[in-house]
Short mmCIF file of C-alpha atoms and ligand atoms in Angstrom, two decimals:
data_model
loop_
_atom_site.label_atom_id
_atom_site.label_comp_id
_atom_site.label_asym_id
_atom_site.label_seq_id
_atom_site.Cartn_x
_atom_site.Cartn_y
_atom_site.Cartn_z
CA MET U 122 216.26 31.43 90.73
CA SER U 123 215.80 35.20 90.35
CA GLN U 124 212.79 36.91 89.55
CA SER U 125 211.56 40.47 87.88
CA THR U 126 210.91 43.06 90.45
CA TYR U 127 207.53 43.12 92.45
CA ASP U 128 205.89 46.60 93.56
CA LEU U 129 204.90 44.60 96.46
CA ILE U 130 205.74 41.16 98.35
CA ILE U 131 203.14 40.57 101.30
CA ILE U 132 204.16 37.72 103.60
CA GLY U 133 200.78 36.11 105.06
CA ALA U 134 197.68 35.59 103.44
CA GLY U 135 195.33 36.35 106.33
CA PRO U 136 192.54 38.94 106.17
CA GLY U 137 195.14 41.64 106.23
CA GLY U 138 197.57 40.22 103.84
CA TYR U 139 195.07 38.97 100.97
CA VAL U 140 193.10 42.25 101.34
CA ALA U 141 195.99 44.29 101.12
CA GLY U 142 196.97 42.10 98.14
CA ILE U 143 193.89 42.90 96.33
CA ARG U 144 193.96 46.66 97.12
CA ALA U 145 197.60 46.78 95.80
CA ALA U 146 196.39 45.13 92.43
CA GLN U 147 193.62 47.64 92.01
CA LEU U 148 195.97 50.44 92.39
CA GLY U 149 198.26 48.68 89.56
CA LEU U 150 200.87 47.49 91.68
CA LYS U 151 202.75 44.38 90.70
CA THR U 152 201.97 42.03 93.95
CA ALA U 153 202.76 38.74 95.26
CA CYS U 154 201.92 37.25 98.40
CA VAL U 155 203.55 34.33 100.16
CA GLU U 156 201.66 32.16 102.15
CA ARG U 157 202.75 28.84 104.00
CA GLU U 158 199.78 27.18 104.76
CA PHE U 159 196.19 28.31 103.58
CA LEU U 160 195.11 31.45 101.97
CA GLY U 161 192.59 33.12 104.22
CA GLY U 162 195.07 32.74 107.19
CA THR U 163 193.83 32.29 110.72
CA CYS U 164 190.32 33.98 110.07
CA LEU U 165 189.36 31.73 107.40
CA ASN U 166 190.96 28.30 108.54
CA ILE U 167 191.22 27.98 111.95
CA GLY U 168 189.29 31.28 113.38
CA CYS U 169 186.32 33.62 112.57
CA ILE U 170 184.74 31.38 109.84
CA PRO U 171 184.77 27.66 111.19
CA SER U 172 184.09 28.96 114.80
CA LYS U 173 181.03 30.66 113.38
CA ALA U 174 180.18 27.79 111.21
CA LEU U 175 179.95 25.88 114.41
CA LEU U 176 178.61 28.26 116.66
CA ASP U 177 175.67 28.59 113.95
CA SER U 178 175.18 24.57 113.61
CA SER U 179 175.10 24.15 117.67
CA GLU U 180 172.78 27.31 117.74
CA ARG U 181 170.03 25.41 115.48
CA TYR U 182 170.77 22.17 117.57
CA GLN U 183 170.13 23.70 120.75
CA THR U 184 167.09 25.75 119.50
CA LEU U 185 165.55 22.65 117.90
CA LYS U 186 166.14 20.55 121.32
CA HIS U 187 164.64 23.10 123.45
CA GLY U 188 163.44 26.30 121.90
CA LEU U 189 160.41 25.89 119.47
CA ASP U 190 157.76 24.76 121.99
CA ARG U 191 156.55 28.45 122.43
CA HIS U 192 156.21 28.80 118.81
CA GLY U 193 153.91 25.82 118.76
CA ILE U 194 156.53 23.75 116.90
CA SER U 195 157.38 20.21 117.92
CA VAL U 196 159.91 18.34 116.15
CA GLY U 197 160.30 14.82 117.87
CA SER U 198 163.64 13.81 118.71
CA VAL U 199 166.55 15.57 117.66
CA SER U 200 169.91 13.91 117.22
CA LEU U 201 173.46 15.03 116.60
CA ASP U 202 175.51 14.09 113.67
CA LEU U 203 178.86 15.95 114.71
CA LYS U 204 180.93 14.14 111.98
CA LYS U 205 178.39 16.00 108.98
CA MET U 206 178.30 19.13 111.24
CA LEU U 207 182.31 19.30 110.85
CA VAL U 208 181.90 18.15 107.01
CA ARG U 209 179.36 21.35 106.68
CA LYS U 210 182.14 23.29 108.85
CA ASN U 211 184.96 22.31 106.44
CA ASP U 212 182.88 23.11 103.36
CA VAL U 213 182.17 26.74 104.52
CA VAL U 214 185.94 27.08 104.91
CA LYS U 215 186.72 25.69 101.65
CA LYS U 216 184.12 28.08 99.83
CA ASN U 217 185.99 30.99 101.58
CA THR U 218 189.55 30.14 100.91
CA ASP U 219 188.89 29.27 97.37
CA GLY U 220 187.35 32.37 96.92
CA VAL U 221 190.56 34.10 97.80
CA ALA U 222 192.34 31.77 95.08
CA TYR U 223 189.60 33.24 92.84
CA LEU U 224 190.37 36.92 94.03
CA PHE U 225 194.04 36.23 93.68
CA LYS U 226 194.10 35.00 90.12
CA LYS U 227 191.20 37.66 89.15
CA ASN U 228 193.68 40.42 90.30
CA LYS U 229 196.78 38.72 88.74
CA ILE U 230 198.24 38.36 92.26
CA ASP U 231 200.98 35.45 92.44
CA HIS U 232 200.86 33.53 95.19
CA LEU U 233 204.42 32.17 96.18
CA LYS U 234 203.68 28.86 98.14
CA GLY U 235 206.02 28.72 101.18
CA THR U 236 207.91 30.41 103.84
CA GLY U 237 208.84 33.82 103.44
CA ARG U 238 212.12 35.45 104.80
CA ILE U 239 213.22 38.91 104.34
CA ALA U 240 216.65 38.08 102.87
CA ALA U 241 217.43 41.77 102.82
CA PRO U 242 215.47 44.84 102.52
CA GLY U 243 213.83 44.54 98.93
CA THR U 244 214.48 40.77 98.64
CA VAL U 245 212.14 38.31 99.86
CA GLU U 246 213.14 34.63 99.84
CA VAL U 247 210.79 31.94 99.52
CA ILE U 248 211.27 28.46 100.82
CA ALA U 249 208.78 26.05 99.21
CA PRO U 250 207.11 23.07 100.36
CA ASP U 251 209.51 20.99 98.37
CA GLY U 252 212.54 22.49 100.03
CA SER U 253 213.43 24.59 97.27
CA ARG U 254 214.21 28.56 97.54
CA GLY U 255 213.85 31.48 95.22
CA LEU U 256 214.60 35.25 95.90
CA HIS U 257 212.26 37.51 94.73
CA PRO U 258 213.34 41.44 94.72
CA THR U 259 210.31 43.96 95.48
CA LYS U 260 210.39 47.51 96.19
CA ASN U 261 207.95 46.81 99.37
CA ILE U 262 207.11 44.47 101.79
CA VAL U 263 204.26 43.93 103.95
CA ILE U 264 204.51 41.82 106.93
CA ALA U 265 201.18 40.28 107.85
CA THR U 266 202.36 36.97 109.51
CA GLY U 267 199.60 37.49 112.32
CA SER U 268 199.48 35.28 115.46
CA ALA U 269 199.32 32.06 117.13
CA PRO U 270 197.63 30.78 120.19
CA ILE U 271 199.76 31.38 123.50
CA GLN U 272 201.00 28.07 125.08
CA ILE U 273 201.38 28.09 128.88
CA PRO U 274 204.35 25.90 129.62
CA SER U 275 202.65 23.80 132.74
CA LEU U 276 199.73 23.34 130.15
CA PRO U 277 201.59 22.39 127.03
CA PHE U 278 199.15 21.84 123.97
CA ASP U 279 199.33 18.17 122.90
CA ASN U 280 196.44 18.49 120.35
CA LYS U 281 194.54 15.53 121.92
CA PHE U 282 193.88 16.39 125.49
CA ILE U 283 195.11 20.12 126.23
CA LEU U 284 193.91 21.86 123.02
CA SER U 285 194.20 25.12 121.51
CA SER U 286 191.36 26.87 119.47
CA THR U 287 192.41 25.41 116.62
CA GLU U 288 191.54 21.41 117.88
CA ALA U 289 188.45 22.40 119.32
CA LEU U 290 187.28 23.31 116.17
CA SER U 291 187.51 19.62 115.12
CA LEU U 292 186.88 17.33 117.95
CA SER U 293 185.30 14.02 116.52
CA GLU U 294 183.44 13.33 119.75
CA VAL U 295 181.48 15.70 122.12
CA PRO U 296 183.73 15.71 125.23
CA LYS U 297 181.32 15.05 128.43
CA LYS U 298 183.64 17.46 130.14
CA MET U 299 185.36 20.26 129.29
CA ILE U 300 187.66 22.92 130.97
CA VAL U 301 188.15 26.24 129.22
CA VAL U 302 191.11 28.16 130.67
CA GLY U 303 190.36 31.98 129.98
CA GLY U 304 187.15 33.81 129.65
CA GLY U 305 187.90 35.97 126.53
CA TYR U 306 185.75 35.69 123.60
CA ILE U 307 187.52 32.55 121.72
CA GLY U 308 186.65 30.90 125.48
CA VAL U 309 183.34 31.72 125.43
CA GLU U 310 182.67 31.40 121.87
CA LEU U 311 184.12 27.70 121.77
CA GLY U 312 182.74 26.91 125.30
CA SER U 313 179.40 27.63 124.01
CA VAL U 314 179.59 25.45 121.01
CA TRP U 315 180.77 22.49 123.07
CA SER U 316 178.24 23.33 125.67
CA ARG U 317 175.32 23.43 123.41
CA LEU U 318 176.15 20.12 121.76
CA GLY U 319 176.24 18.19 125.02
CA SER U 320 179.58 19.00 127.12
CA GLN U 321 179.90 20.12 130.71
CA VAL U 322 181.81 23.33 130.39
CA ILE U 323 183.87 25.14 133.47
CA VAL U 324 185.55 28.18 132.08
CA LEU U 325 188.35 29.27 134.67
CA GLU U 326 189.35 32.70 134.37
CA PHE U 327 192.38 34.48 136.10
CA LEU U 328 190.15 37.92 136.63
CA ASP U 329 187.06 38.48 138.31
CA ARG U 330 184.75 38.68 134.98
CA ILE U 331 184.87 37.85 131.28
CA LEU U 332 185.41 39.61 128.43
CA PRO U 333 187.89 41.97 129.56
CA PRO U 334 187.44 44.27 126.50
CA SER U 335 183.88 44.64 126.92
CA ASP U 336 181.51 46.72 128.89
CA GLY U 337 181.40 45.54 132.44
CA GLU U 338 177.50 45.67 132.74
CA MET U 339 177.34 44.27 129.28
CA ALA U 340 179.83 41.41 130.10
CA LEU U 341 178.06 40.69 133.42
CA ALA U 342 174.55 40.55 131.63
CA LEU U 343 176.02 38.10 129.05
CA GLN U 344 177.69 36.21 131.85
CA LYS U 345 174.39 35.24 133.62
CA LEU U 346 172.61 34.44 130.41
CA LEU U 347 175.69 31.83 129.56
CA GLN U 348 175.62 30.57 133.24
CA LYS U 349 171.53 30.11 132.73
CA GLN U 350 172.60 27.90 129.70
CA GLY U 351 174.90 25.73 131.62
CA ILE U 352 178.46 27.07 131.42
CA GLU U 353 180.20 27.27 134.82
CA PHE U 354 182.35 30.07 135.74
CA ARG U 355 184.99 30.19 138.14
CA PHE U 356 186.78 33.45 138.49
CA ASN U 357 190.07 34.58 140.10
CA THR U 358 191.25 31.00 139.34
CA VAL U 359 194.54 30.45 137.96
CA ALA U 360 194.96 27.02 136.14
CA GLU U 361 198.39 26.03 137.35
CA SER U 362 199.10 22.66 135.64
CA ALA U 363 197.42 19.99 133.35
CA THR U 364 198.45 16.14 133.43
CA VAL U 365 197.13 13.57 131.35
CA VAL U 366 196.23 10.60 133.02
CA GLY U 367 194.92 7.58 130.97
CA ASP U 368 192.42 9.57 128.80
CA LYS U 369 191.57 12.56 131.27
CA VAL U 370 193.21 15.45 131.88
CA GLN U 371 193.90 16.43 135.58
CA LEU U 372 194.01 20.31 135.89
CA LYS U 373 195.43 21.82 139.15
CA TRP U 374 193.71 25.22 139.94
CA LYS U 375 194.65 27.91 142.66
CA SER U 376 192.14 30.47 143.65
CA GLY U 377 193.22 32.75 146.48
CA ASP U 378 194.43 30.35 149.20
CA GLN U 379 192.52 27.45 147.94
CA THR U 380 193.87 25.00 145.61
CA GLY U 381 192.26 21.94 143.95
CA THR U 382 192.51 19.45 141.13
CA GLU U 383 189.43 19.13 138.59
CA GLU U 384 189.34 15.90 135.98
CA ALA U 385 187.90 16.37 132.41
CA ASP U 386 188.11 14.98 128.85
CA LYS U 387 189.52 18.07 127.25
CA VAL U 388 191.05 21.22 128.79
CA LEU U 389 190.87 24.22 126.15
CA VAL U 390 193.35 26.87 126.68
CA CYS U 391 192.57 30.10 125.27
CA VAL U 392 194.59 32.75 126.89
CA GLY U 393 195.47 35.09 124.08
CA ARG U 394 197.63 34.87 120.90
CA ARG U 395 201.12 35.84 120.24
CA PRO U 396 202.79 37.77 117.25
CA VAL U 397 203.92 35.17 114.32
CA THR U 398 207.48 36.27 113.42
CA ASP U 399 209.61 33.23 113.47
CA GLY U 400 212.01 32.67 110.42
CA LEU U 401 210.88 35.90 109.00
CA GLY U 402 214.74 37.03 109.37
CA LEU U 403 213.67 40.33 111.33
CA LYS U 404 216.72 40.48 113.70
CA GLU U 405 219.04 40.11 110.68
CA ILE U 406 217.77 43.19 109.02
CA ASN U 407 217.35 45.17 112.06
CA VAL U 408 213.48 44.91 112.19
CA THR U 409 212.50 46.35 115.70
CA THR U 410 210.10 43.89 117.85
CA ASP U 411 208.56 44.99 121.34
CA ALA U 412 209.02 43.10 124.49
CA LYS U 413 206.09 40.77 123.33
CA GLY U 414 207.54 39.95 119.90
CA PHE U 415 204.85 42.58 118.19
CA ILE U 416 206.29 44.85 115.27
CA PRO U 417 206.10 48.52 116.26
CA VAL U 418 204.94 50.74 113.11
CA ASN U 419 203.99 54.40 112.67
CA GLU U 420 200.59 55.63 111.52
CA ARG U 421 201.32 54.69 107.89
CA PHE U 422 202.32 51.44 108.96
CA GLN U 423 206.15 51.62 108.33
CA THR U 424 208.22 49.77 110.52
CA ASN U 425 211.87 51.12 111.41
CA VAL U 426 213.28 49.87 108.11
CA PRO U 427 212.23 51.69 104.89
CA ASN U 428 209.83 50.02 102.45
CA ILE U 429 209.03 47.35 105.01
CA TYR U 430 205.50 47.57 106.44
CA ALA U 431 203.56 45.44 109.02
CA ILE U 432 199.49 45.11 109.58
CA GLY U 433 197.25 43.14 111.19
CA ASP U 434 197.95 40.69 114.53
CA VAL U 435 201.30 40.89 114.03
CA ILE U 436 201.26 44.87 115.20
CA GLY U 437 199.17 44.07 118.03
CA GLY U 438 196.16 46.02 119.14
CA ALA U 439 192.86 44.63 118.87
CA MET U 440 193.40 41.21 117.17
CA LEU U 441 190.24 41.40 114.65
CA ALA U 442 189.98 40.15 111.22
CA HIS U 443 188.43 43.59 110.03
CA LYS U 444 190.97 45.74 111.92
CA ALA U 445 193.76 43.65 109.96
CA GLU U 446 191.74 44.39 106.63
CA GLU U 447 191.62 48.14 107.41
CA GLU U 448 195.35 48.33 107.95
CA GLY U 449 196.08 46.36 104.81
CA VAL U 450 194.18 48.72 102.71
CA ALA U 451 195.60 51.73 104.62
CA ALA U 452 199.33 50.48 104.39
CA VAL U 453 198.84 49.80 100.58
CA GLU U 454 197.00 53.41 99.84
CA GLY U 455 200.19 54.87 101.82
CA ILE U 456 202.96 53.15 99.86
CA GLN U 457 200.64 54.75 96.70
CA GLY U 458 201.27 58.27 98.41
CA HIS U 459 197.53 58.78 99.28
CA SER U 460 196.80 59.87 102.98
CA ILE U 461 195.61 57.56 105.29
CA HIS U 462 193.64 57.04 108.50
CA VAL U 463 192.42 54.37 110.61
CA ASN U 464 190.06 55.07 112.94
CA TYR U 465 190.35 52.46 115.60
CA HIS U 466 187.88 54.56 118.14
CA ALA U 467 185.14 53.12 115.19
CA CYS U 468 186.24 49.52 115.27
CA PRO U 469 183.65 47.34 116.39
CA SER U 470 183.97 44.09 117.99
CA VAL U 471 181.36 40.98 118.47
CA VAL U 472 181.38 37.85 120.82
CA TYR U 473 179.18 35.53 118.88
CA THR U 474 177.51 33.87 121.83
CA GLN U 475 173.93 33.50 122.05
CA PRO U 476 173.02 36.33 122.47
CA GLN U 477 175.55 38.23 120.55
CA LEU U 478 177.40 41.04 122.20
CA ALA U 479 178.71 43.89 120.23
CA GLN U 480 180.38 47.09 120.96
CA VAL U 481 181.80 49.95 119.27
CA GLY U 482 183.28 53.07 121.13
CA LEU U 483 184.27 53.51 124.44
CA ARG U 484 183.11 51.16 127.38
CA GLU U 485 181.43 53.13 130.23
CA GLU U 486 184.06 52.87 132.77
CA ASP U 487 186.35 54.23 130.28
CA ALA U 488 183.96 57.07 129.03
CA LYS U 489 183.48 58.24 132.52
CA VAL U 490 187.02 59.00 133.43
CA LYS U 491 187.04 61.20 130.08
CA GLY U 492 184.13 63.49 131.48
CA PRO U 493 180.82 63.94 132.25
CA ILE U 494 178.12 60.88 130.21
CA LYS U 495 174.86 60.21 129.82
CA ILE U 496 173.33 57.00 129.40
CA GLY U 497 170.36 55.37 127.35
CA ARG U 498 169.29 51.63 128.05
CA PHE U 499 166.54 49.92 126.16
CA PRO U 500 165.95 46.10 126.87
CA PHE U 501 164.85 43.69 123.80
CA SER U 502 162.36 42.80 126.13
CA ALA U 503 160.24 45.75 125.24
CA ASN U 504 160.98 45.57 121.52
CA GLY U 505 158.20 44.37 119.29
CA TYR U 506 160.39 42.07 116.81
CA ALA U 507 162.52 40.83 119.45
CA ARG U 508 159.05 39.63 121.15
CA ALA U 509 157.83 38.18 117.61
CA MET U 510 160.91 36.14 117.22
CA ASP U 511 160.90 35.12 120.92
CA ASP U 512 164.33 36.42 121.28
CA THR U 513 164.04 39.08 124.25
CA ASP U 514 167.43 38.59 126.09
CA GLY U 515 169.66 41.47 126.47
CA MET U 516 169.72 45.40 125.60
CA VAL U 517 171.11 48.24 123.88
CA LYS U 518 173.19 50.74 125.87
CA VAL U 519 174.09 54.15 124.28
CA ILE U 520 176.76 56.29 126.15
CA ALA U 521 176.95 59.87 124.97
CA ASP U 522 179.00 62.79 125.73
CA ALA U 523 176.70 64.74 128.68
CA ASN U 524 177.87 68.31 127.25
CA THR U 525 177.84 67.88 123.41
CA ASP U 526 175.49 64.85 123.23
CA ARG U 527 178.21 62.98 120.55
CA ILE U 528 177.87 59.32 121.01
CA LEU U 529 180.87 57.70 122.51
CA GLY U 530 179.95 54.25 122.79
CA ILE U 531 177.47 51.79 121.74
CA HIS U 532 176.91 48.14 123.37
CA ILE U 533 174.38 45.54 121.88
CA LEU U 534 173.62 42.51 123.84
CA GLY U 535 171.02 40.58 121.92
CA PRO U 536 169.81 38.71 118.98
CA HIS U 537 171.56 39.90 115.66
CA ALA U 538 173.73 42.38 117.52
CA ALA U 539 176.54 41.68 115.11
CA ASP U 540 174.86 42.91 112.26
CA LEU U 541 172.81 45.65 114.23
CA ILE U 542 176.44 47.10 115.27
CA ALA U 543 177.00 48.39 112.12
CA GLU U 544 174.62 51.17 112.29
CA ALA U 545 176.32 51.84 115.60
CA THR U 546 179.80 51.91 113.99
CA LEU U 547 178.44 54.51 111.15
CA ALA U 548 177.23 56.43 114.22
CA VAL U 549 180.55 56.72 115.76
CA GLU U 550 182.28 56.77 112.93
CA PHE U 551 180.42 59.97 111.75
CA ALA U 552 180.36 61.54 115.30
CA ALA U 553 176.84 61.50 115.43
CA SER U 554 174.69 62.59 118.60
CA ALA U 555 172.45 60.42 120.31
CA GLU U 556 169.80 62.72 119.12
CA ASP U 557 170.85 62.09 115.61
CA VAL U 558 170.08 58.45 116.00
CA GLY U 559 167.18 58.93 117.99
CA ARG U 560 165.66 61.23 115.48
CA SER U 561 166.42 58.92 112.51
CA PHE U 562 163.57 56.68 111.00
CA HIS U 563 163.84 52.83 112.03
CA ALA U 564 161.65 50.68 110.12
CA HIS U 565 159.07 48.91 112.21
CA PRO U 566 159.13 46.52 113.54
CA THR U 567 162.66 45.74 113.37
CA LEU U 568 165.57 45.02 116.49
CA SER U 569 167.21 48.19 115.26
CA GLU U 570 164.37 50.22 117.01
CA ALA U 571 165.97 49.08 120.26
CA LEU U 572 169.13 51.34 118.97
CA LYS U 573 166.79 53.94 118.54
CA GLU U 574 165.21 53.62 121.89
CA ALA U 575 168.27 53.52 123.54
CA ALA U 576 169.73 56.63 122.07
CA LEU U 577 166.18 58.35 122.71
CA GLY U 578 166.89 57.18 126.35
CA VAL U 579 170.26 59.05 126.72
CA ASP U 580 167.77 61.91 127.28
CA LYS U 581 165.09 60.11 128.93
CA LYS U 582 162.74 60.26 125.91
CA SER U 583 162.58 56.50 124.72
CA ILE U 584 158.90 55.90 123.91
CA HIS U 585 158.34 52.10 124.47
CA ILE U 586 159.44 51.82 128.19
P1 FAD K 635 196.32 35.72 110.12
O1 FAD K 635 194.76 35.42 109.84
O2 FAD K 635 196.85 35.10 111.32
O3 FAD K 635 197.19 35.47 108.98
C1 FAD K 635 198.57 35.01 108.88
C2 FAD K 635 199.11 34.48 107.74
O4 FAD K 635 200.35 34.46 107.69
C3 FAD K 635 198.63 32.79 108.16
O5 FAD K 635 197.85 32.14 107.12
C4 FAD K 635 200.20 31.96 108.33
O6 FAD K 635 200.22 30.89 107.93
C5 FAD K 635 201.22 33.12 107.23
N1 FAD K 635 202.21 33.13 107.73
C6 FAD K 635 203.16 33.36 108.78
N2 FAD K 635 204.51 33.42 108.79
C7 FAD K 635 204.48 33.05 107.70
C8 FAD K 635 205.78 32.99 106.68
N3 FAD K 635 207.05 33.14 107.32
N4 FAD K 635 205.73 32.78 105.48
C9 FAD K 635 204.40 32.63 104.78
N5 FAD K 635 203.54 32.88 105.51
C10 FAD K 635 203.62 32.88 106.62
N6 FAD K 635 188.30 37.73 114.25
C11 FAD K 635 187.07 38.81 114.10
O7 FAD K 635 187.19 39.71 113.62
N7 FAD K 635 185.95 38.06 114.34
C12 FAD K 635 186.07 36.75 114.56
O8 FAD K 635 184.91 36.28 114.90
C13 FAD K 635 187.15 36.18 114.98
N8 FAD K 635 186.89 34.90 115.35
C14 FAD K 635 187.98 34.44 115.77
C15 FAD K 635 187.95 32.88 116.25
C16 FAD K 635 189.23 32.17 116.67
C17 FAD K 635 188.91 30.77 117.22
C18 FAD K 635 190.48 32.67 116.33
C19 FAD K 635 191.63 31.65 116.74
C20 FAD K 635 190.64 34.12 115.94
C21 FAD K 635 189.52 34.67 115.48
N9 FAD K 635 189.51 35.96 115.12
C22 FAD K 635 188.10 36.70 114.64
C23 FAD K 635 190.90 36.64 114.71
C24 FAD K 635 191.38 36.86 113.46
O9 FAD K 635 191.14 35.42 112.91
C25 FAD K 635 192.22 37.40 113.47
O10 FAD K 635 192.84 38.65 114.00
C26 FAD K 635 193.15 37.66 111.70
O11 FAD K 635 192.96 36.18 111.45
C27 FAD K 635 194.15 38.40 111.74
O12 FAD K 635 194.34 38.50 110.39
P2 FAD K 635 196.02 38.64 109.99
O13 FAD K 635 196.01 38.75 108.43
O14 FAD K 635 196.66 39.67 110.72
O15 FAD K 635 196.90 37.24 110.41
#
């Protein structure tokens, strides 16, 4: 089957691919997007959205069970209907993915259902679910095929006892005991979900800390709060192998000279994600990949082959949906000849634990090797609105250049940190000084006053501490 020529075919409809498609259509490009599974990709189907739906539900459950006495509210006995919780989660996913389908229709983007392969520069072959094949000529191709969980050979996923994040979003029963291998953000988020719902959760981490990309001081503060919530962490510990015996998993671990075996109902392996490029035909058309399989691109998201671009998780860097989206928009605007720039320094990231941890810009450990810095800290325990909410764990930390006062990084551990980081992101994007933020009005009473106070604290001018 031969088709009329597209201006752009995108392979993969995750947040990188579908957003690139919409921007391309806005710019007048005749656009198609090939997707072999579900519109919305990892993020909408098995990542950000379902995990946040479960984090929200489990947090409400935990609050009702333990948290309202001090508000003078008693709720009697609280029970869990996990099936219903999962139905709501699936419903949230469906609303979001239906939204993408609607936007494709509205923007006249063709959804080519099936697996995409670059048959030649300028031709994408789509193998439909029924096995039929179609060749689609196109002027440009954007590869947005995303990532998948890394599997450790000695802990092979069996989708029943040894799980990836995907299965951990749909367990039909609360496991009595769960071992999470990996203390990154997916491990601590999903560990939090099941811990709140009643599992005994042990996190094994190869390093000596959780959340390696986060500021060390803030990650340690969060770790202590998670420990108080009942999650156990074992650091400098390697999960060596896992064997299913009956309906339990025996996990062998090693820590220094010590070795041991821990039994659990489920083992969740969250040790990172790998790029997905299988079946794309990259080798045949000489698109370069690096040692880990990521596709290298230049600042215009061009691969080494003309008119073939790549964006999102498949090119590496921070594996975040909003990073993929910005790259998608930039790549397409670049195709249309616009000047483009993605400022990765101002890319925020959030860990949706309770409390949330959000950051933008440099960590203290990276900022101080670049030059002299000054730091302002403000605890939520001194913030009026946090007290009113009875949600006072955590703090805001503002790191500024000691000579210029320019904000280098902002870290927020506390209630609604995921939303509060937006102001910090603007401050970093617009190269604000700590004084700019400290002297800006912040409505009272709000959690955002903690950010103003931390910015004032950079020059020891905080008012409420
Ligand atoms: P993906 O979303 O992975 O999409 C790629 C798409 O390409 C997939 O739909 C796949 O089916 C399709 N595809 C692959 N190969 C082909 C082919 N040959 N033909 C056709 N289609 C193909 N990020 C955040 O920013 N915030 C969060 O809170 C967050 N939480 C997460 C929680 C979990 C549990 C997980 C797993 C991830 C989370 N992420 C989060 C990461 C986020 O999901 C990814 O960074 C994001 O989805 C990457 O987008 P992408 O478009 O590059 O790729």
